[in-house]
Amino acid sequence: MTLSLKLQHDFPGFRLDVALDLPPGLTCLFGKSGSGKTTIINAVAGLVRPDRSEIVLDGTPLHDLPPHRRRVGYVFQDARLFPHLTVAQNLAYGARVRRQPPRDLDRIVDLLGIAALLPRRPATLSGGERQRVAIGRALLSDPRLLLMDEPLASLDEARKAEILPHIEALRDRTGLPILYVSHSLAEVARLATTVAVIDAGRVAAVGAASDLLSDPATAPLLGLRDAGAIVTAQVRAQEPDGLTRLDTSAGPIWLPRLEAAIGQDLRVRIAAQDVLLALDRPAGLSALNILPAKVLAVHRGDGPGALVQLDIGGQRLLSRVTQRSARTLCLAPGLAVFAIVKSVSVAQRDVGDVPLTPQG
Amino acid sequence: MTDWLTPEELQALTLSLRVSLWATLASLPLGLLAAYALARWRFPGHSVLNALVHLPLILPPVVTGYLLLLTFGRQGWVGATLWDWFGFTFAFRWTGAALAAAVMAFPLMVRAIRLAIEAVDPKLEQAAATLGASRPVVFLTVTLPLILPGIIAGAILAFAKAMGEFGATITFVANIPGETQTLPTAIYSFLQVPGGDAAAMRLVVLSVAVALAALALSEWLSRRVAARIAGR
């Protein structure tokens, strides 16, 4: 699937003007509230009609079709389940209005773990359960594209953790292209294969998630404080003292116990501010994870900080240091350094499955 | 029942029920359309339609009845056409009583249904559209089930209003026993003759009983429907 978007719309005091060509996989539209992300997916769904729009999905133009003929599944931030129908009837709604038997009902009910909820009414469900039913309802409408508008925003951390694996499974097992709106960098880093940064109605940056998130030039767009690179690593051992050993392209790292099988590939987001730099391999240090690295770029911001992009055996890592340290260490492209990552600083929610969908 | 009521009383009661039932059922589709238009559509003439719907509520009933007579009477501009083309007339017939009752009850019905429509979140209808439902299907499968309690409330309210309608009815179709004499006009007739107080009182009791029965029915119905929608 490729999705090509060209949208222009003049709101009072706000102009939306975006052009995007998106590859298969899960694309995150990332940006602040009010940047126009939701307007973009509402336009794809046909719920808003921009002044000018061209929306082409796999060669099929969607922009002239009414919403109900676009075959675009939409998971709203607020679930929007039909209160007068049971969960089972909500799930079957898309098939019912198209007068077709529901396809893959059992598989999707399994995938989302909602079999026990089928006879219940939306009013009796928790927020997380509602959102899973909403995802199932959208999937069962036989969509060619899935839109998700901050589906986790209204949930607490525990409920988010309950749903994230289901979205990863969608991305990896259904092959359905997904357009995902979020303003949470943690979600973007965990889920996205492609990221488009939306700022004030325009596309500020777009690219493969692993490139974009580890590029010090785009990091300020994502929020310097939250900058961090995604590193792919393979689970090597579950060690008896509660740590999990992962092998990266630059050597082993140890993280607090992860529920993962030996040999499984994981995506780990390592925040730039959790990475220290040293010119020599440090000794007598409590940090376990010391990786040999090479400086690729140093990006000085407006404040006292600087972002350093590192190469660790072919992968990218970001480190956030002060400009003073950068000067003292004479950090410059090509310099060999050691990157130090504190094990306990990598949060469980920053570790996810590696997307199987091809990128690009 | 015939043992309790005189033939005249029974006649007034059944006529009242027939007039009110027809007035309610026949105006329901139009009331639903007007309520939907007022709640959801923005069009030139929106406030004119709104005023027109509410007019019978604020006009003196006798004025409404007289306007109906001018319009739908045998010489009225609509009434004459109906008579010439179809040989049908509202004037001095029970159908005219039903028309008067329907017009008088219309604002109450539209108001109740409109409130119910405005309470439906349009976001639910958007969600239905993304799932493949066209506008008419969205209305039938989402909007209509959700506003059903409002429709029932509006219909019962209209029925109650129709049962009690007096001024417009007596002005438009007079007070003919067996044809246009409903419970209220029958009570009025008894009160006009000396010694009619006892007979009028019997009809008053009958009116109260019918009103209470309608109220109980509406309570029961709306509780059932609300429970079904909320899923308890």
Coordinates of C-alpha atoms in Angstrom, one line a residue:
Chain A
M1 CA 0.0 0.0 0.0
T2 CA 1.0 3.5 -0.6
L3 CA -1.0 6.4 0.5
S4 CA -0.6 9.8 -1.1
L5 CA -2.1 12.9 0.4
K6 CA -2.3 16.4 -0.7
L7 CA -4.5 18.6 1.5
Q8 CA -5.1 22.3 1.6
H9 CA -7.6 24.1 3.8
D10 CA -7.9 27.6 5.1
F11 CA -9.4 27.7 8.6
P12 CA -9.9 31.1 10.3
G13 CA -6.4 31.9 11.5
F14 CA -4.9 28.6 10.5
R15 CA -3.8 27.1 7.2
L16 CA -3.4 23.4 6.6
D17 CA -1.1 22.6 3.7
V18 CA 0.3 19.1 3.6
A19 CA 1.6 16.7 1.0
L20 CA 2.7 13.2 2.1
D21 CA 3.6 10.0 0.3
L22 CA 3.5 7.2 2.8
P23 CA 5.0 3.7 2.5
P24 CA 3.3 0.6 4.0
G25 CA 3.4 0.0 7.7
L26 CA 2.4 2.2 10.6
T27 CA 2.8 5.9 10.0
C28 CA 2.7 8.2 13.0
L29 CA 1.5 11.7 12.5
F30 CA 3.3 13.4 15.4
G31 CA 2.8 16.9 16.6
K32 CA 1.4 19.2 19.3
S33 CA -2.3 19.6 19.9
G34 CA -3.8 22.0 17.3
S35 CA -1.1 21.2 14.7
G36 CA -3.6 19.7 12.3
K37 CA -3.0 16.0 12.8
T38 CA -6.6 15.1 13.5
T39 CA -7.8 17.2 10.6
I40 CA -5.6 15.3 8.3
I41 CA -7.0 11.9 9.2
N42 CA -10.6 13.3 9.3
A43 CA -10.0 14.4 5.7
V44 CA -8.7 10.9 4.8
A45 CA -11.9 9.5 6.4
G46 CA -14.1 12.0 4.6
L47 CA -15.4 13.6 7.8
V48 CA -14.1 17.0 6.8
R49 CA -13.9 18.2 3.3
P50 CA -10.8 20.4 2.7
D51 CA -10.8 23.2 0.1
R52 CA -8.5 21.1 -2.0
S53 CA -7.8 17.4 -1.4
E54 CA -6.2 14.6 -3.3
I55 CA -6.1 11.3 -1.4
V56 CA -5.0 8.2 -3.3
L57 CA -4.7 4.8 -1.7
D58 CA -3.0 2.2 -3.8
G59 CA -4.0 4.0 -7.0
T60 CA -7.6 4.4 -5.9
P61 CA -8.7 8.0 -5.5
L62 CA -10.7 8.5 -2.2
H63 CA -11.3 12.2 -2.2
D64 CA -14.5 12.1 -4.2
L65 CA -16.1 9.3 -2.2
P66 CA -18.5 9.9 0.7
P67 CA -17.2 8.6 4.0
H68 CA -19.2 5.3 3.9
R69 CA -17.7 4.3 0.6
R70 CA -14.0 4.9 1.4
R71 CA -13.5 1.6 3.4
V72 CA -11.4 3.4 5.9
G73 CA -11.5 2.1 9.5
Y74 CA -11.4 4.8 12.1
V75 CA -10.5 4.3 15.8
F76 CA -11.5 7.4 17.6
Q77 CA -9.9 8.8 20.8
D78 CA -13.2 8.4 22.6
A79 CA -14.1 4.9 21.2
R80 CA -17.6 6.0 20.1
L81 CA -19.2 2.6 20.6
F82 CA -23.0 2.5 19.9
P83 CA -24.6 2.5 23.4
H84 CA -27.8 0.7 22.3
L85 CA -25.9 -2.3 20.9
T86 CA -24.0 -5.1 22.6
V87 CA -20.3 -5.5 22.0
A88 CA -21.0 -8.3 19.6
Q89 CA -23.5 -6.1 17.7
N90 CA -21.0 -3.2 17.7
L91 CA -18.4 -5.5 16.2
A92 CA -20.8 -6.8 13.5
Y93 CA -22.1 -3.3 12.6
G94 CA -19.8 -2.8 9.6
A95 CA -20.7 -6.2 8.1
R96 CA -24.4 -5.6 8.9
V97 CA -24.7 -2.3 7.1
R98 CA -22.9 -3.8 4.1
R99 CA -25.1 -6.9 4.2
Q100 CA -22.2 -9.3 4.4
P101 CA -21.3 -11.9 7.0
P102 CA -18.5 -10.6 9.3
R103 CA -15.1 -11.8 8.1
D104 CA -12.4 -13.0 10.5
L105 CA -14.7 -12.3 13.5
D106 CA -13.1 -15.1 15.6
R107 CA -9.5 -14.2 14.7
I108 CA -10.0 -10.5 15.5
V109 CA -11.8 -11.3 18.8
D110 CA -8.9 -13.5 19.7
L111 CA -6.3 -11.0 18.6
L112 CA -7.8 -8.3 20.9
G113 CA -8.8 -10.6 23.7
I114 CA -12.4 -9.5 23.8
A115 CA -14.3 -12.8 23.7
A116 CA -15.6 -12.4 27.2
L117 CA -17.0 -9.0 26.5
L118 CA -19.3 -10.0 23.5
P119 CA -22.7 -10.1 25.3
R120 CA -22.0 -6.9 27.3
R121 CA -23.1 -3.3 26.6
P122 CA -20.5 -0.5 26.2
A123 CA -21.7 1.3 29.3
T124 CA -20.4 -1.6 31.4
L125 CA -16.9 -1.7 29.9
S126 CA -13.7 -0.1 31.2
G127 CA -11.9 2.5 29.1
G128 CA -9.3 0.0 27.9
E129 CA -12.0 -2.6 27.0
R130 CA -13.9 0.0 25.1
Q131 CA -10.9 1.0 23.0
R132 CA -10.1 -2.7 22.2
V133 CA -13.7 -3.2 21.0
A134 CA -13.5 0.0 19.0
I135 CA -10.3 -1.3 17.3
G136 CA -12.1 -4.6 16.6
R137 CA -15.2 -2.8 15.2
A138 CA -13.0 -0.8 12.8
L139 CA -11.1 -3.9 11.7
L140 CA -14.2 -5.9 11.1
S141 CA -15.6 -3.2 8.7
D142 CA -13.2 -4.7 6.2
P143 CA -11.0 -1.6 5.8
R144 CA -8.2 -1.0 3.3
L145 CA -6.6 1.5 5.7
L146 CA -6.9 2.0 9.5
L147 CA -6.9 5.4 11.1
M148 CA -6.2 5.8 14.8
D149 CA -6.7 9.2 16.5
E150 CA -4.7 9.1 19.8
P151 CA -6.4 5.8 20.8
L152 CA -4.5 5.7 24.0
A153 CA -4.7 9.3 25.1
S154 CA -7.6 8.9 27.4
L155 CA -6.2 5.8 29.2
D156 CA -3.9 5.5 32.2
E157 CA -0.5 3.8 31.9
A158 CA -1.8 0.4 32.9
R159 CA -4.5 0.4 30.2
K160 CA -2.0 1.8 27.6
A161 CA 0.3 -1.2 28.4
E162 CA -2.7 -3.5 27.9
I163 CA -3.4 -2.1 24.4
L164 CA 0.0 -1.4 23.0
P165 CA 0.9 -5.1 22.3
H166 CA -2.4 -5.4 20.4
I167 CA -1.6 -2.5 18.1
E168 CA 1.9 -4.0 17.5
A169 CA 0.2 -7.2 16.6
L170 CA -2.0 -5.4 14.2
R171 CA 1.0 -3.7 12.6
D172 CA 2.9 -7.0 12.2
R173 CA 0.2 -9.6 11.6
T174 CA -2.6 -8.0 9.6
G175 CA -0.4 -6.1 7.0
L176 CA -3.0 -3.4 7.2
P177 CA -1.6 0.1 6.6
I178 CA -2.2 2.3 9.7
L179 CA -2.2 6.1 10.1
Y180 CA -1.7 6.8 13.7
V181 CA -2.1 10.3 15.3
S182 CA -0.2 10.8 18.5
H183 CA 1.5 13.5 20.6
S184 CA 3.3 11.0 22.7
L185 CA 6.9 10.3 21.7
A186 CA 7.0 7.1 23.6
E187 CA 4.1 5.7 21.5
V188 CA 5.7 7.0 18.3
A189 CA 9.0 5.4 19.2
R190 CA 7.4 2.1 20.0
L191 CA 4.9 1.7 17.2
A192 CA 5.9 3.8 14.2
T193 CA 7.7 2.5 11.1
T194 CA 7.3 5.9 9.5
V195 CA 7.0 9.3 11.2
A196 CA 5.6 12.5 9.9
V197 CA 6.1 15.5 12.1
I198 CA 3.2 18.0 11.7
D199 CA 3.7 21.5 12.9
A200 CA 1.3 24.4 12.4
G201 CA -0.5 22.7 9.6
R202 CA 2.6 21.7 7.6
V203 CA 4.8 18.7 7.4
A204 CA 8.0 19.6 9.3
A205 CA 9.8 16.3 8.7
V206 CA 9.0 12.9 7.4
G207 CA 11.0 9.7 7.3
A208 CA 11.6 6.2 8.6
A209 CA 11.1 6.1 12.3
S210 CA 14.6 4.8 13.1
D211 CA 16.3 7.5 11.0
L212 CA 14.1 10.4 12.1
L213 CA 14.2 9.7 15.8
S214 CA 18.0 9.4 15.8
D215 CA 18.6 12.5 13.7
P216 CA 19.8 15.4 15.9
A217 CA 18.5 17.9 13.3
T218 CA 14.9 16.7 13.7
A219 CA 15.1 15.9 17.4
P220 CA 14.2 19.5 18.4
L221 CA 10.9 19.1 16.5
L222 CA 10.1 16.1 18.6
G223 CA 11.0 17.9 21.8
L224 CA 14.6 18.0 23.0
R225 CA 13.8 16.6 26.5
D226 CA 12.2 13.6 24.9
A227 CA 14.8 12.9 22.2
G228 CA 15.9 9.4 21.9
A229 CA 17.0 6.8 19.4
I230 CA 15.5 3.4 18.7
V231 CA 18.0 0.5 18.9
T232 CA 17.2 -3.0 17.7
A233 CA 18.6 -5.7 19.9
Q234 CA 18.2 -9.5 20.3
V235 CA 17.3 -11.1 23.6
R236 CA 20.3 -13.4 24.5
A237 CA 19.7 -14.5 28.1
Q238 CA 17.5 -14.1 31.1
E239 CA 20.0 -13.8 33.9
P240 CA 19.4 -15.0 37.5
D241 CA 19.8 -11.5 39.1
G242 CA 16.8 -10.1 37.4
L243 CA 18.4 -8.6 34.3
T244 CA 17.9 -9.5 30.6
R245 CA 20.9 -9.5 28.3
L246 CA 20.4 -8.1 24.9
D247 CA 22.9 -8.1 22.1
T248 CA 23.1 -4.9 20.0
S249 CA 25.3 -4.3 17.0
A250 CA 27.9 -2.8 19.3
G251 CA 27.9 -5.3 22.1
P252 CA 25.8 -6.5 25.0
I253 CA 23.5 -4.4 27.1
W254 CA 21.6 -5.4 30.2
L255 CA 18.1 -4.2 31.0
P256 CA 15.7 -4.9 33.9
R257 CA 13.8 -8.2 33.3
L258 CA 11.8 -8.1 30.0
E259 CA 9.1 -10.6 29.3
A260 CA 10.6 -11.9 26.0
A261 CA 11.8 -15.2 24.5
I262 CA 15.4 -15.8 23.9
G263 CA 16.3 -15.0 20.4
Q264 CA 13.5 -12.5 20.0
D265 CA 14.3 -9.1 18.4
L266 CA 13.2 -6.0 20.3
R267 CA 13.0 -2.3 19.7
V268 CA 14.4 -0.4 22.6
R269 CA 14.1 3.4 22.8
I270 CA 17.0 4.9 24.6
A271 CA 16.5 8.5 25.7
A272 CA 19.3 10.9 24.7
Q273 CA 19.5 12.2 28.3
D274 CA 20.2 8.7 29.6
V275 CA 23.3 8.4 27.5
L276 CA 26.6 9.6 28.9
L277 CA 29.8 10.0 26.8
A278 CA 33.4 9.2 27.8
L279 CA 36.6 9.4 25.8
D280 CA 38.1 6.3 27.4
R281 CA 36.4 3.1 28.5
P282 CA 35.5 3.9 32.1
A283 CA 36.4 1.7 35.0
G284 CA 34.9 1.5 38.4
L285 CA 31.5 2.7 37.2
S286 CA 28.1 1.4 38.3
A287 CA 26.6 1.6 34.9
L288 CA 26.6 -1.8 33.2
N289 CA 26.1 -0.8 29.6
I290 CA 29.2 0.6 27.9
L291 CA 29.2 0.6 24.1
P292 CA 32.0 1.7 21.8
A293 CA 30.7 4.4 19.5
K294 CA 31.8 6.9 16.9
V295 CA 30.5 10.5 16.8
L296 CA 28.6 11.2 13.6
A297 CA 27.3 14.7 14.2
V298 CA 27.0 17.3 17.0
H299 CA 23.9 19.5 16.9
R300 CA 24.0 22.6 19.1
G301 CA 20.7 23.9 20.2
D302 CA 19.7 27.3 21.3
G303 CA 20.0 26.5 25.0
P304 CA 23.0 25.1 26.9
G305 CA 22.6 21.6 25.5
A306 CA 23.8 19.7 22.5
L307 CA 22.6 16.5 20.8
V308 CA 25.3 14.1 19.7
Q309 CA 24.5 11.4 17.1
L310 CA 26.5 8.3 17.5
D311 CA 27.2 5.3 15.4
I312 CA 27.1 2.0 17.3
G313 CA 28.1 -0.8 14.9
G314 CA 25.7 0.5 12.1
Q315 CA 22.9 1.7 14.4
R316 CA 22.2 5.2 15.6
L317 CA 22.2 6.4 19.2
L318 CA 21.6 9.9 20.5
S319 CA 23.2 11.5 23.5
R320 CA 22.3 14.8 25.1
V321 CA 25.2 16.6 26.7
T322 CA 25.9 20.3 27.6
Q323 CA 27.7 22.4 25.1
R324 CA 30.4 22.9 27.6
S325 CA 31.0 19.2 27.8
A326 CA 31.0 19.0 24.0
R327 CA 33.8 21.6 23.9
T328 CA 35.8 20.1 26.8
L329 CA 35.7 16.6 25.1
C330 CA 36.3 18.2 21.7
L331 CA 33.4 16.2 20.3
A332 CA 33.5 16.2 16.5
P333 CA 32.4 13.8 13.7
G334 CA 34.7 10.8 13.5
L335 CA 35.8 10.9 17.2
A336 CA 35.8 7.5 18.9
V337 CA 33.9 7.5 22.3
F338 CA 32.2 5.2 24.7
A339 CA 28.4 5.6 25.3
I340 CA 27.2 4.7 28.8
V341 CA 23.5 3.7 29.3
K342 CA 22.1 3.2 32.7
S343 CA 20.2 -0.1 32.8
V344 CA 17.3 1.0 35.0
S345 CA 16.6 4.1 33.1
V346 CA 15.0 2.2 30.1
A347 CA 11.3 2.0 30.9
Q348 CA 9.4 -1.1 30.2
R349 CA 7.0 0.8 28.0
D350 CA 9.9 1.9 25.8
V351 CA 10.5 -1.7 24.7
G352 CA 8.4 -3.2 22.0
D353 CA 8.3 -5.8 19.2
V354 CA 10.3 -5.1 16.0
P355 CA 7.9 -4.3 13.2
L356 CA 7.9 -7.0 10.5
T357 CA 6.4 -4.7 7.9
P358 CA 9.0 -3.6 5.4
Q359 CA 10.0 0.0 5.8
G360 CA 10.3 2.3 2.8
Chain B
M1 CA -67.9 -1.1 30.5
T2 CA -71.3 -0.5 28.8
D3 CA -73.0 -1.1 32.1
W4 CA -71.1 1.8 33.7
L5 CA -71.4 4.3 30.8
T6 CA -74.5 5.6 29.0
P7 CA -74.4 5.2 25.2
E8 CA -73.7 8.9 24.8
E9 CA -70.8 8.8 27.2
L10 CA -69.3 5.8 25.5
Q11 CA -69.7 7.6 22.2
A12 CA -67.9 10.7 23.4
L13 CA -65.1 8.5 24.9
T14 CA -64.5 6.3 21.8
L15 CA -64.6 9.4 19.6
S16 CA -62.1 11.1 21.8
L17 CA -59.8 8.1 21.7
R18 CA -60.2 7.7 17.9
V19 CA -59.6 11.4 17.2
S20 CA -56.5 11.5 19.5
L21 CA -55.0 8.3 18.2
W22 CA -55.3 9.4 14.6
A23 CA -54.1 12.9 15.4
T24 CA -51.0 11.4 17.0
L25 CA -50.1 8.7 14.5
A26 CA -50.8 10.7 11.4
S27 CA -48.7 13.7 12.6
L28 CA -45.8 11.5 13.9
P29 CA -43.9 11.2 10.6
L30 CA -44.2 14.9 9.9
G31 CA -43.3 15.7 13.5
L32 CA -40.1 13.5 13.2
L33 CA -39.2 15.3 10.0
A34 CA -39.7 18.8 11.4
A35 CA -37.8 17.9 14.6
Y36 CA -34.9 16.5 12.5
A37 CA -34.8 19.5 10.3
L38 CA -34.9 21.9 13.2
A39 CA -32.3 20.0 15.1
R40 CA -29.8 19.2 12.4
W41 CA -30.3 21.2 9.2
R42 CA -29.3 24.8 8.7
F43 CA -31.3 26.3 5.8
P44 CA -32.8 29.6 4.9
G45 CA -36.2 29.7 6.6
H46 CA -35.1 27.7 9.6
S47 CA -36.5 30.3 12.1
V48 CA -39.7 30.7 10.0
L49 CA -40.3 26.9 10.2
N50 CA -39.5 27.1 14.0
A51 CA -42.0 29.9 14.5
L52 CA -44.6 28.1 12.3
V53 CA -44.3 24.9 14.3
H54 CA -44.7 26.8 17.6
L55 CA -47.5 29.0 16.5
P56 CA -50.4 26.9 17.8
L57 CA -48.8 26.9 21.2
I58 CA -48.9 30.7 21.5
L59 CA -52.0 31.6 19.5
P60 CA -55.4 31.5 21.3
P61 CA -56.9 28.1 20.3
V62 CA -60.0 29.8 18.9
V63 CA -57.7 31.7 16.5
T64 CA -56.1 28.4 15.4
G65 CA -59.5 26.9 14.9
Y66 CA -60.8 29.8 12.9
L67 CA -57.6 29.7 10.7
L68 CA -58.2 26.0 10.1
L69 CA -61.8 26.8 9.2
L70 CA -60.6 29.4 6.7
T71 CA -58.1 27.0 5.2
F72 CA -59.7 23.6 5.4
G73 CA -63.4 24.6 5.5
R74 CA -65.6 23.7 2.4
Q75 CA -64.9 27.2 1.0
G76 CA -61.2 27.3 2.3
W77 CA -58.4 27.4 -0.3
V78 CA -57.2 23.9 0.6
G79 CA -60.6 22.6 1.7
A80 CA -62.3 23.6 -1.6
T81 CA -59.7 21.8 -3.6
L82 CA -60.0 18.6 -1.5
W83 CA -63.8 18.7 -1.9
D84 CA -63.7 19.3 -5.6
W85 CA -61.0 16.7 -6.4
F86 CA -61.6 14.0 -3.9
G87 CA -65.0 14.7 -2.4
F88 CA -63.3 14.8 1.0
T89 CA -63.7 17.4 3.7
F90 CA -62.6 18.0 7.2
A91 CA -65.4 20.4 8.0
F92 CA -67.7 19.2 10.7
R93 CA -66.3 15.7 10.5
W94 CA -64.4 13.7 13.1
T95 CA -61.4 13.9 10.7
G96 CA -61.5 17.7 11.2
A97 CA -61.4 17.2 15.0
A98 CA -58.4 15.0 14.5
L99 CA -56.8 17.7 12.3
A100 CA -57.4 20.4 14.9
A101 CA -56.0 18.1 17.7
A102 CA -53.0 17.3 15.6
V103 CA -52.2 20.9 14.8
M104 CA -52.6 21.9 18.5
A105 CA -50.4 19.0 19.7
F106 CA -47.7 19.4 17.0
P107 CA -45.5 21.8 18.9
L108 CA -45.3 19.6 21.9
M109 CA -44.5 16.5 19.8
V110 CA -41.8 18.3 17.8
R111 CA -40.2 19.8 20.9
A112 CA -39.8 16.4 22.7
I113 CA -38.4 14.7 19.6
R114 CA -36.1 17.6 18.8
L115 CA -34.6 17.5 22.3
A116 CA -34.0 13.8 21.9
I117 CA -32.3 14.4 18.5
E118 CA -30.1 17.1 19.9
A119 CA -29.0 14.8 22.7
V120 CA -27.6 12.3 20.1
D121 CA -23.9 12.8 19.7
P122 CA -23.2 13.4 16.0
K123 CA -19.8 11.7 16.6
L124 CA -21.7 8.4 16.8
E125 CA -23.2 9.0 13.4
Q126 CA -19.8 9.9 12.0
A127 CA -18.4 6.6 13.4
A128 CA -21.3 4.7 11.7
A129 CA -20.4 6.4 8.4
T130 CA -16.8 5.3 8.6
L131 CA -18.0 1.8 9.2
G132 CA -19.8 1.9 5.8
A133 CA -23.3 3.2 6.7
S134 CA -24.9 5.6 4.3
R135 CA -26.9 8.5 5.7
P136 CA -30.3 6.8 5.6
V137 CA -28.8 3.7 7.2
V138 CA -27.1 5.7 9.9
F139 CA -30.5 7.3 10.7
L140 CA -32.2 3.9 10.9
T141 CA -29.6 2.0 12.8
V142 CA -28.1 4.7 15.1
T143 CA -30.2 7.9 15.4
L144 CA -33.7 6.3 15.4
P145 CA -33.0 3.7 18.2
L146 CA -31.3 6.4 20.3
I147 CA -34.2 8.9 20.0
L148 CA -37.0 6.3 20.5
P149 CA -37.6 7.3 24.1
G150 CA -38.0 10.9 22.9
I151 CA -40.4 9.8 20.1
I152 CA -42.5 7.9 22.6
A153 CA -42.6 10.8 25.0
G154 CA -43.5 13.2 22.2
A155 CA -46.3 10.9 21.0
I156 CA -47.8 10.4 24.5
L157 CA -47.6 14.1 25.2
A158 CA -49.3 14.8 21.8
F159 CA -52.0 12.2 22.6
A160 CA -52.7 13.8 26.0
K161 CA -52.9 17.2 24.5
A162 CA -55.3 15.9 21.7
M163 CA -57.5 14.3 24.3
G164 CA -57.9 17.7 26.0
E165 CA -58.2 19.9 22.9
F166 CA -61.3 22.1 23.1
G167 CA -61.0 25.6 21.6
A168 CA -59.7 24.9 18.1
T169 CA -61.9 21.8 17.8
I170 CA -65.2 23.5 18.7
T171 CA -64.3 26.5 16.5
F172 CA -63.4 24.4 13.5
V173 CA -65.8 21.4 13.6
A174 CA -68.4 22.5 16.2
N175 CA -69.9 20.1 18.7
I176 CA -71.9 17.5 16.9
P177 CA -72.8 14.4 19.1
G178 CA -71.4 11.2 17.4
E179 CA -69.3 13.2 14.9
T180 CA -67.3 15.9 16.6
Q181 CA -68.3 15.8 20.2
T182 CA -65.3 14.7 22.2
L183 CA -65.0 14.4 26.0
P184 CA -64.2 18.1 26.6
T185 CA -66.9 19.4 24.2
A186 CA -69.4 17.0 25.8
I187 CA -68.5 18.3 29.3
Y188 CA -69.0 21.8 28.0
S189 CA -72.4 20.9 26.5
F190 CA -73.6 19.4 29.8
L191 CA -72.5 22.5 31.7
Q192 CA -74.6 24.7 29.3
V193 CA -77.9 23.0 30.4
P194 CA -79.5 23.3 33.8
G195 CA -79.0 20.2 35.9
G196 CA -76.2 18.9 33.7
D197 CA -73.6 19.1 36.5
A198 CA -73.9 15.4 37.6
A199 CA -73.5 14.2 34.0
A200 CA -70.6 16.5 33.5
M201 CA -68.9 15.2 36.6
R202 CA -69.1 11.6 35.3
L203 CA -67.3 12.7 32.2
V204 CA -64.7 14.6 34.3
V205 CA -63.9 11.4 36.2
L206 CA -63.7 9.5 32.9
S207 CA -61.2 12.1 31.6
V208 CA -59.0 11.9 34.6
A209 CA -59.0 8.1 34.4
V210 CA -58.0 8.2 30.7
A211 CA -55.2 10.8 31.4
L212 CA -53.8 8.7 34.3
A213 CA -53.8 5.5 32.2
A214 CA -51.9 7.3 29.4
L215 CA -49.4 8.7 31.9
A216 CA -48.8 5.2 33.4
L217 CA -48.4 3.7 30.0
S218 CA -45.9 6.3 28.9
E219 CA -43.9 5.8 32.2
W220 CA -43.8 2.1 31.6
L221 CA -42.8 2.4 28.0
S222 CA -40.1 4.9 28.4
R223 CA -38.6 3.0 31.3
R224 CA -38.5 -0.1 29.2
V225 CA -36.9 1.6 26.2
A226 CA -34.4 3.6 28.3
A227 CA -33.3 0.4 30.0
R228 CA -32.9 -1.4 26.6
I229 CA -30.7 1.5 25.3
A230 CA -28.6 1.9 28.4
G231 CA -28.1 -1.9 28.4
R232 CA -29.1 -2.6 32.0

